[in-house]
Amino acid sequence: MEYIKENDYVIIYTSGKKYCIKVVPEKIFTTKTGVIKLSEIIGKPFGIEVNNNFVLKPTIEDIILFGAIRDTQIIYPKDNFFIVSKLDIQHGFKVFECGTGSGALALTLSRAVAPDGMVFTYEKDEKFVKNSKKNIEKFGDINRVKIHFQDIKDGIDEKDFDAAFLDVKEPWEYLDIVYNILKPSAMLGIIVPTVNQISEVIPAMKSKFCDIEIMELFQRYYKLNPYRMRPEDRMVGHTGYLIFGRKIFINDNK
Ligand code: SAM
C-alpha cells in the first residue's frame, strides 16, 4: 500500500470537484464539506476519506488539468493521450517536441519514454521555458526532459529521433527541419486549431511523409444516473485537428 508523505501532491476529490494540493503539514484545506488538517493525512493511505473529501494520488490527467500551471494553450488529455499511442512512444524512445508551451504533452511523453528514453522539447519564449520546467520538476521527471530555450527556425541540436510532434502556429515552415532530424519511417504528429492550417500543412508534407492522416477526436461524457442513462448536455466541441505521417526514406543517390 502507498502512504501519503509530507510534500506529496494529492488530489482532494469532493462532490465531483478536484483540487491538486501539496501536503504541507502546517496547512489546512477547506472544502464545502469540511476541513482537512494536512498534518493528519500524512502516513495515511491514498484513498482515505476526511469529512466527505477523498484524498487521491494524482493521475497524469489530474496533473494536466488540476496541477500544472497553464500559461499557454495546452494539449488536453483527450488529444494528448491519443497522440502518445499514435506516435507509438515506447520506453527508450528519443522524442522531439516543439513548442513546449506549459509542458502538458512533455509530461505525458516523458512518462512514456521512461526509464531510459528522453524528450527534447524546444520553446522560443523564456517565460514558457521557466513555467514548463517548474511543472515538469513538480509533477514529472525532469531527467527525462531536455528543454531548449530556442526557436527551431535556428535549428535543432539533436538528430535521429524516433518520433516528433509539432504544436506551433505555422508547422509547415518547419517540415524540412523536422524531416532531417527524424529516423526514416518514424512518426510525425501535428496539432492545429484551424482547417486553414491543415490546407497549408498537407501539401508541404506530401513529398516527405506518407500514410498521412487528418483527424479530430470527440469525447462525450455520460451522466451517472443509472435510471436515466444519457450523455451530458454539454461537451467540448473543438480542441484541434490532428495530423500524422511517416517519414519517407529519400535516396538522393538514385
Ligand atoms: N503542446 C504544449 C502543451 O501541451 O503544453 C503547448 C504548446 S503552445 C500551444 C505553442 C508553443 O510553441 C508556444 O509556447 C510558443 O512560444 C511555441 N513556439 C511557437 N513557434 C516556435 C518555434 N518556432 N520554436 C520554438 N517554440 C515555438
mmCIF file of C-alpha atoms and ligand atoms in Angstrom:
data_model
loop_
_atom_site.group_PDB
_atom_site.id
_atom_site.type_symbol
_atom_site.label_atom_id
_atom_site.label_comp_id
_atom_site.label_asym_id
_atom_site.label_seq_id
_atom_site.Cartn_x
_atom_site.Cartn_y
_atom_site.Cartn_z
ATOM 1 C CA MET A 1 0.000 0.000 0.000
ATOM 2 C CA GLU A 2 1.183 3.530 -0.718
ATOM 3 C CA TYR A 3 1.022 6.124 2.049
ATOM 4 C CA ILE A 4 0.750 9.910 1.854
ATOM 5 C CA LYS A 5 4.012 11.688 2.614
ATOM 6 C CA GLU A 6 4.883 15.286 3.510
ATOM 7 C CA ASN A 7 5.259 17.418 0.327
ATOM 8 C CA ASP A 8 3.410 14.904 -1.869
ATOM 9 C CA TYR A 9 0.942 16.380 -4.334
ATOM 10 C CA VAL A 10 -2.517 14.897 -3.764
ATOM 11 C CA ILE A 11 -5.964 15.274 -5.270
ATOM 12 C CA ILE A 12 -8.785 16.259 -2.954
ATOM 13 C CA TYR A 13 -11.966 14.885 -4.530
ATOM 14 C CA THR A 14 -15.151 16.380 -3.169
ATOM 15 C CA SER A 15 -18.673 16.424 -4.640
ATOM 16 C CA GLY A 16 -17.396 15.836 -8.173
ATOM 17 C CA LYS A 17 -14.698 18.541 -7.933
ATOM 18 C CA LYS A 18 -10.957 18.037 -7.783
ATOM 19 C CA TYR A 19 -8.173 20.138 -6.275
ATOM 20 C CA CYS A 20 -4.468 19.371 -6.566
ATOM 21 C CA ILE A 21 -2.615 20.440 -3.418
ATOM 22 C CA LYS A 22 0.769 19.916 -1.788
ATOM 23 C CA VAL A 23 0.777 18.226 1.604
ATOM 24 C CA VAL A 24 2.344 20.939 3.772
ATOM 25 C CA PRO A 25 1.843 19.872 7.420
ATOM 26 C CA GLU A 26 1.221 23.381 8.772
ATOM 27 C CA LYS A 27 -1.667 23.989 6.336
ATOM 28 C CA ILE A 28 -5.353 23.186 6.353
ATOM 29 C CA PHE A 29 -7.524 22.790 3.258
ATOM 30 C CA THR A 30 -11.185 23.750 3.386
ATOM 31 C CA THR A 31 -13.890 22.470 1.053
ATOM 32 C CA LYS A 32 -17.688 22.760 1.130
ATOM 33 C CA THR A 33 -17.905 19.565 3.163
ATOM 34 C CA GLY A 34 -15.294 20.324 5.802
ATOM 35 C CA VAL A 35 -11.745 20.978 6.835
ATOM 36 C CA ILE A 36 -8.717 18.760 6.218
ATOM 37 C CA LYS A 37 -5.720 19.255 8.502
ATOM 38 C CA LEU A 38 -2.903 18.220 6.172
ATOM 39 C CA SER A 39 -0.677 17.097 9.066
ATOM 40 C CA GLU A 40 -3.336 14.486 9.864
ATOM 41 C CA ILE A 41 -3.285 12.799 6.444
ATOM 42 C CA ILE A 42 0.496 12.210 6.453
ATOM 43 C CA GLY A 43 1.178 8.487 6.868
ATOM 44 C CA LYS A 44 -2.399 7.567 5.881
ATOM 45 C CA PRO A 45 -3.119 5.501 2.747
ATOM 46 C CA PHE A 46 -4.192 7.196 -0.501
ATOM 47 C CA GLY A 47 -7.951 6.923 -0.918
ATOM 48 C CA ILE A 48 -8.842 7.855 2.669
ATOM 49 C CA GLU A 49 -11.906 9.926 3.391
ATOM 50 C CA VAL A 50 -11.781 13.038 5.572
ATOM 51 C CA ASN A 51 -15.079 14.883 6.179
ATOM 52 C CA ASN A 52 -16.546 13.624 2.875
ATOM 53 C CA ASN A 53 -13.404 14.525 0.932
ATOM 54 C CA PHE A 54 -11.314 11.769 -0.635
ATOM 55 C CA VAL A 55 -7.528 12.071 -0.807
ATOM 56 C CA LEU A 56 -6.286 10.521 -4.060
ATOM 57 C CA LYS A 57 -2.982 10.011 -5.827
ATOM 58 C CA PRO A 58 -2.901 12.310 -8.898
ATOM 59 C CA THR A 59 -3.080 10.649 -12.302
ATOM 60 C CA ILE A 60 -1.386 12.251 -15.320
ATOM 61 C CA GLU A 61 -4.829 13.599 -16.301
ATOM 62 C CA ASP A 62 -5.249 15.175 -12.824
ATOM 63 C CA ILE A 63 -1.791 16.712 -13.113
ATOM 64 C CA ILE A 64 -2.517 18.270 -16.509
ATOM 65 C CA LEU A 65 -5.978 19.538 -15.585
ATOM 66 C CA PHE A 66 -5.587 20.486 -11.915
ATOM 67 C CA GLY A 67 -1.881 20.571 -11.054
ATOM 68 C CA ALA A 68 0.246 22.101 -13.801
ATOM 69 C CA ILE A 69 0.215 25.887 -14.189
ATOM 70 C CA ARG A 70 -1.091 26.617 -17.685
ATOM 71 C CA ASP A 71 0.170 29.839 -19.158
ATOM 72 C CA THR A 72 -0.234 28.738 -22.772
ATOM 73 C CA GLN A 73 -2.887 26.796 -24.610
ATOM 74 C CA ILE A 74 -2.185 23.127 -23.814
ATOM 75 C CA ILE A 75 -2.918 19.782 -25.435
ATOM 76 C CA TYR A 76 -5.762 18.406 -23.330
ATOM 77 C CA PRO A 77 -5.846 14.748 -22.209
ATOM 78 C CA LYS A 78 -8.356 13.804 -24.932
ATOM 79 C CA ASP A 79 -5.782 14.512 -27.654
ATOM 80 C CA ASN A 80 -2.645 14.226 -25.536
ATOM 81 C CA PHE A 81 -3.068 10.554 -24.581
ATOM 82 C CA PHE A 82 -4.071 9.538 -28.106
ATOM 83 C CA ILE A 83 -1.024 11.315 -29.558
ATOM 84 C CA VAL A 84 1.331 9.313 -27.328
ATOM 85 C CA SER A 85 -0.107 5.980 -28.512
ATOM 86 C CA LYS A 86 -0.452 7.033 -32.133
ATOM 87 C CA LEU A 87 3.213 8.086 -32.222
ATOM 88 C CA ASP A 88 3.926 4.626 -30.780
ATOM 89 C CA ILE A 89 6.035 6.165 -27.996
ATOM 90 C CA GLN A 90 7.877 3.486 -26.023
ATOM 91 C CA HIS A 91 10.492 3.246 -23.311
ATOM 92 C CA GLY A 92 13.897 4.196 -24.630
ATOM 93 C CA PHE A 93 12.487 6.436 -27.394
ATOM 94 C CA LYS A 94 14.144 9.722 -28.271
ATOM 95 C CA VAL A 95 11.293 12.148 -28.934
ATOM 96 C CA PHE A 96 11.318 15.661 -30.400
ATOM 97 C CA GLU A 97 8.660 18.216 -29.464
ATOM 98 C CA CYS A 98 8.034 21.879 -30.350
ATOM 99 C CA GLY A 99 6.757 24.061 -28.672
ATOM 100 C CA THR A 100 6.942 23.138 -25.059
ATOM 101 C CA GLY A 101 4.223 25.586 -24.003
ATOM 102 C CA SER A 102 3.163 24.641 -20.468
ATOM 103 C CA GLY A 103 4.722 21.179 -20.700
ATOM 104 C CA ALA A 104 1.435 19.241 -20.788
ATOM 105 C CA LEU A 105 2.426 16.978 -23.685
ATOM 106 C CA ALA A 106 6.057 16.832 -22.498
ATOM 107 C CA LEU A 107 4.857 15.429 -19.154
ATOM 108 C CA THR A 108 2.956 12.608 -20.856
ATOM 109 C CA LEU A 109 5.716 11.884 -23.365
ATOM 110 C CA SER A 110 8.340 11.749 -20.611
ATOM 111 C CA ARG A 111 6.346 9.123 -18.705
ATOM 112 C CA ALA A 112 6.009 7.025 -21.838
ATOM 113 C CA VAL A 113 9.737 7.027 -22.659
ATOM 114 C CA ALA A 114 10.818 6.167 -19.079
ATOM 115 C CA PRO A 115 13.035 4.752 -17.727
ATOM 116 C CA ASP A 116 15.676 5.129 -20.421
ATOM 117 C CA GLY A 117 14.268 7.421 -23.128
ATOM 118 C CA MET A 118 14.378 11.178 -23.467
ATOM 119 C CA VAL A 119 12.166 14.025 -24.646
ATOM 120 C CA PHE A 120 13.880 17.002 -26.309
ATOM 121 C CA THR A 121 11.493 19.920 -26.323
ATOM 122 C CA TYR A 122 12.007 23.372 -27.867
ATOM 123 C CA GLU A 123 10.421 26.640 -26.758
ATOM 124 C CA LYS A 124 11.197 30.135 -28.049
ATOM 125 C CA ASP A 125 9.636 32.092 -25.173
ATOM 126 C CA GLU A 126 11.704 32.204 -21.966
ATOM 127 C CA LYS A 127 8.644 32.714 -19.762
ATOM 128 C CA PHE A 128 7.172 29.431 -21.002
ATOM 129 C CA VAL A 129 10.507 27.632 -20.655
ATOM 130 C CA LYS A 130 10.563 28.584 -16.957
ATOM 131 C CA ASN A 131 6.965 27.627 -16.285
ATOM 132 C CA SER A 132 7.124 24.298 -18.124
ATOM 133 C CA LYS A 133 10.350 23.424 -16.281
ATOM 134 C CA LYS A 134 8.612 24.075 -12.954
ATOM 135 C CA ASN A 135 5.633 21.943 -13.993
ATOM 136 C CA ILE A 136 7.850 19.047 -15.028
ATOM 137 C CA GLU A 137 10.024 19.313 -11.891
ATOM 138 C CA LYS A 138 6.916 19.273 -9.696
ATOM 139 C CA PHE A 139 4.954 16.544 -11.431
ATOM 140 C CA GLY A 140 7.279 14.570 -13.690
ATOM 141 C CA ASP A 141 10.883 13.508 -14.133
ATOM 142 C CA ILE A 142 12.991 16.426 -15.327
ATOM 143 C CA ASN A 143 15.846 13.980 -16.047
ATOM 144 C CA ARG A 144 13.741 12.618 -18.892
ATOM 145 C CA VAL A 145 13.171 16.066 -20.463
ATOM 146 C CA LYS A 146 15.674 18.445 -22.008
ATOM 147 C CA ILE A 147 14.055 21.850 -22.541
ATOM 148 C CA HIS A 148 15.805 24.031 -25.111
ATOM 149 C CA PHE A 149 15.169 27.770 -24.982
ATOM 150 C CA GLN A 150 15.469 28.038 -28.770
ATOM 151 C CA ASP A 151 13.445 28.932 -31.830
ATOM 152 C CA ILE A 152 13.568 25.866 -34.116
ATOM 153 C CA LYS A 153 13.964 28.102 -37.138
ATOM 154 C CA ASP A 154 17.546 28.452 -35.813
ATOM 155 C CA GLY A 155 17.934 24.666 -35.935
ATOM 156 C CA ILE A 156 17.562 21.581 -33.770
ATOM 157 C CA ASP A 157 20.638 20.416 -31.852
ATOM 158 C CA GLU A 158 19.952 16.665 -31.850
ATOM 159 C CA LYS A 159 19.046 14.161 -34.583
ATOM 160 C CA ASP A 160 17.945 10.533 -35.120
ATOM 161 C CA PHE A 161 14.624 10.950 -33.334
ATOM 162 C CA ASP A 162 12.158 8.052 -33.055
ATOM 163 C CA ALA A 163 9.144 10.391 -33.192
ATOM 164 C CA ALA A 164 8.312 14.096 -33.406
ATOM 165 C CA PHE A 165 5.415 16.360 -32.538
ATOM 166 C CA LEU A 166 4.714 19.962 -33.560
ATOM 167 C CA ASP A 167 2.298 22.266 -31.734
ATOM 168 C CA VAL A 168 3.193 25.613 -33.314
ATOM 169 C CA LYS A 169 1.269 28.182 -35.314
ATOM 170 C CA GLU A 170 2.956 27.556 -38.673
ATOM 171 C CA PRO A 171 4.084 23.895 -38.671
ATOM 172 C CA TRP A 172 4.518 23.790 -42.473
ATOM 173 C CA GLU A 173 7.508 26.130 -42.111
ATOM 174 C CA TYR A 174 9.429 23.514 -40.093
ATOM 175 C CA LEU A 175 8.705 20.310 -42.011
ATOM 176 C CA ASP A 176 12.109 20.279 -43.742
ATOM 177 C CA ILE A 177 13.965 20.776 -40.456
ATOM 178 C CA VAL A 178 11.903 18.083 -38.733
ATOM 179 C CA TYR A 179 12.306 15.675 -41.666
ATOM 180 C CA ASN A 180 16.087 15.913 -41.274
ATOM 181 C CA ILE A 181 16.124 15.014 -37.575
ATOM 182 C CA LEU A 182 13.745 12.032 -37.812
ATOM 183 C CA LYS A 183 14.724 8.411 -38.439
ATOM 184 C CA PRO A 184 13.228 7.035 -41.687
ATOM 185 C CA SER A 185 9.749 5.578 -41.159
ATOM 186 C CA ALA A 186 9.364 7.470 -37.845
ATOM 187 C CA MET A 187 6.066 9.160 -36.993
ATOM 188 C CA LEU A 188 5.425 12.887 -37.088
ATOM 189 C CA GLY A 189 2.357 14.331 -35.366
ATOM 190 C CA ILE A 190 0.990 17.862 -35.658
ATOM 191 C CA ILE A 191 -1.891 19.680 -33.978
ATOM 192 C CA VAL A 192 -3.537 22.772 -35.456
ATOM 193 C CA PRO A 193 -6.710 24.532 -34.334
ATOM 194 C CA THR A 194 -7.981 25.609 -37.773
ATOM 195 C CA VAL A 195 -8.810 23.973 -41.103
ATOM 196 C CA ASN A 196 -6.911 26.754 -42.880
ATOM 197 C CA GLN A 197 -3.717 25.465 -41.258
ATOM 198 C CA ILE A 198 -4.431 21.907 -42.446
ATOM 199 C CA SER A 199 -4.579 23.250 -46.007
ATOM 200 C CA GLU A 200 -1.062 24.630 -45.581
ATOM 201 C CA VAL A 201 0.376 21.550 -43.855
ATOM 202 C CA ILE A 202 -0.756 18.775 -46.194
ATOM 203 C CA PRO A 203 0.823 19.993 -49.464
ATOM 204 C CA ALA A 204 4.056 20.694 -47.585
ATOM 205 C CA MET A 205 4.066 17.195 -46.050
ATOM 206 C CA LYS A 206 3.330 15.140 -49.153
ATOM 207 C CA SER A 207 6.813 14.902 -50.696
ATOM 208 C CA LYS A 208 8.472 13.773 -47.452
ATOM 209 C CA PHE A 209 5.847 11.861 -45.476
ATOM 210 C CA CYS A 210 3.463 9.026 -46.357
ATOM 211 C CA ASP A 211 0.496 7.416 -44.595
ATOM 212 C CA ILE A 212 -0.835 10.904 -43.860
ATOM 213 C CA GLU A 213 -3.978 11.057 -41.743
ATOM 214 C CA ILE A 214 -6.074 14.004 -40.588
ATOM 215 C CA MET A 215 -8.475 13.503 -37.715
ATOM 216 C CA GLU A 216 -10.449 15.103 -34.968
ATOM 217 C CA LEU A 217 -11.374 13.416 -31.681
ATOM 218 C CA PHE A 218 -14.627 13.851 -29.780
ATOM 219 C CA GLN A 219 -15.130 12.827 -26.185
ATOM 220 C CA ARG A 220 -18.615 12.619 -24.745
ATOM 221 C CA TYR A 221 -19.254 12.063 -21.054
ATOM 222 C CA TYR A 222 -22.349 10.389 -19.623
ATOM 223 C CA LYS A 223 -24.479 11.313 -16.643
ATOM 224 C CA LEU A 224 -24.066 8.991 -13.655
ATOM 225 C CA ASN A 225 -27.771 8.380 -13.003
ATOM 226 C CA PRO A 226 -28.256 4.633 -13.734
ATOM 227 C CA TYR A 227 -32.015 5.092 -14.309
ATOM 228 C CA ARG A 228 -31.589 7.902 -16.844
ATOM 229 C CA MET A 229 -28.508 6.867 -18.767
ATOM 230 C CA ARG A 230 -27.764 9.588 -21.297
ATOM 231 C CA PRO A 231 -24.920 11.871 -22.373
ATOM 232 C CA GLU A 232 -24.077 15.074 -20.545
ATOM 233 C CA ASP A 233 -25.838 18.073 -22.107
ATOM 234 C CA ARG A 234 -22.600 19.914 -22.837
ATOM 235 C CA MET A 235 -19.328 18.778 -24.358
ATOM 236 C CA VAL A 236 -16.106 20.333 -25.600
ATOM 237 C CA GLY A 237 -16.869 20.929 -29.267
ATOM 238 C CA HIS A 238 -13.389 21.684 -30.582
ATOM 239 C CA THR A 239 -9.774 21.481 -29.464
ATOM 240 C CA GLY A 240 -7.623 20.842 -32.526
ATOM 241 C CA TYR A 241 -7.108 18.811 -35.685
ATOM 242 C CA LEU A 242 -4.506 16.082 -35.519
ATOM 243 C CA ILE A 243 -2.297 15.259 -38.473
ATOM 244 C CA PHE A 244 0.039 12.246 -38.587
ATOM 245 C CA GLY A 245 2.513 10.962 -41.172
ATOM 246 C CA ARG A 246 5.538 8.674 -41.572
ATOM 247 C CA LYS A 247 8.906 9.840 -42.824
ATOM 248 C CA ILE A 248 9.775 8.503 -46.275
ATOM 249 C CA PHE A 249 13.369 7.447 -46.988
ATOM 250 C CA ILE A 250 14.578 9.506 -49.957
ATOM 251 C CA ASN A 251 17.615 8.065 -51.708
ATOM 252 C CA ASP A 252 19.451 11.046 -53.209
ATOM 253 C CA ASN A 253 21.935 8.778 -54.995
ATOM 254 C CA LYS A 254 19.306 7.076 -57.151
HETATM 255 N N1 SAM B 1 1.906 21.450 -26.534
HETATM 256 C C1 SAM B 1 2.103 22.381 -25.437
HETATM 257 C C2 SAM B 1 1.453 21.831 -24.165
HETATM 258 O O1 SAM B 1 0.772 20.795 -24.259
HETATM 259 O O2 SAM B 1 1.614 22.421 -23.090
HETATM 260 C C3 SAM B 1 1.560 23.742 -25.774
HETATM 261 C C4 SAM B 1 2.261 24.415 -26.920
HETATM 262 S S1 SAM B 1 1.761 26.092 -27.136
HETATM 263 C C5 SAM B 1 0.204 25.959 -27.867
HETATM 264 C C6 SAM B 1 2.754 26.559 -28.519
HETATM 265 C C7 SAM B 1 4.150 26.969 -28.065
HETATM 266 O O3 SAM B 1 5.011 26.908 -29.180
HETATM 267 C C8 SAM B 1 4.225 28.395 -27.544
HETATM 268 O O4 SAM B 1 4.685 28.383 -26.222
HETATM 269 C C9 SAM B 1 5.193 29.083 -28.496
HETATM 270 O O5 SAM B 1 6.013 30.024 -27.839
HETATM 271 C C10 SAM B 1 6.000 27.894 -29.027
HETATM 272 N N2 SAM B 1 6.596 28.098 -30.371
HETATM 273 C C11 SAM B 1 5.954 28.533 -31.493
HETATM 274 N N3 SAM B 1 6.802 28.553 -32.536
HETATM 275 C C12 SAM B 1 8.005 28.117 -32.076
HETATM 276 C C13 SAM B 1 9.294 27.935 -32.673
HETATM 277 N N4 SAM B 1 9.497 28.221 -33.976
HETATM 278 N N5 SAM B 1 10.317 27.467 -31.908
HETATM 279 C C14 SAM B 1 10.126 27.192 -30.609
HETATM 280 N N6 SAM B 1 8.937 27.374 -29.973
HETATM 281 C C15 SAM B 1 7.886 27.826 -30.691
#
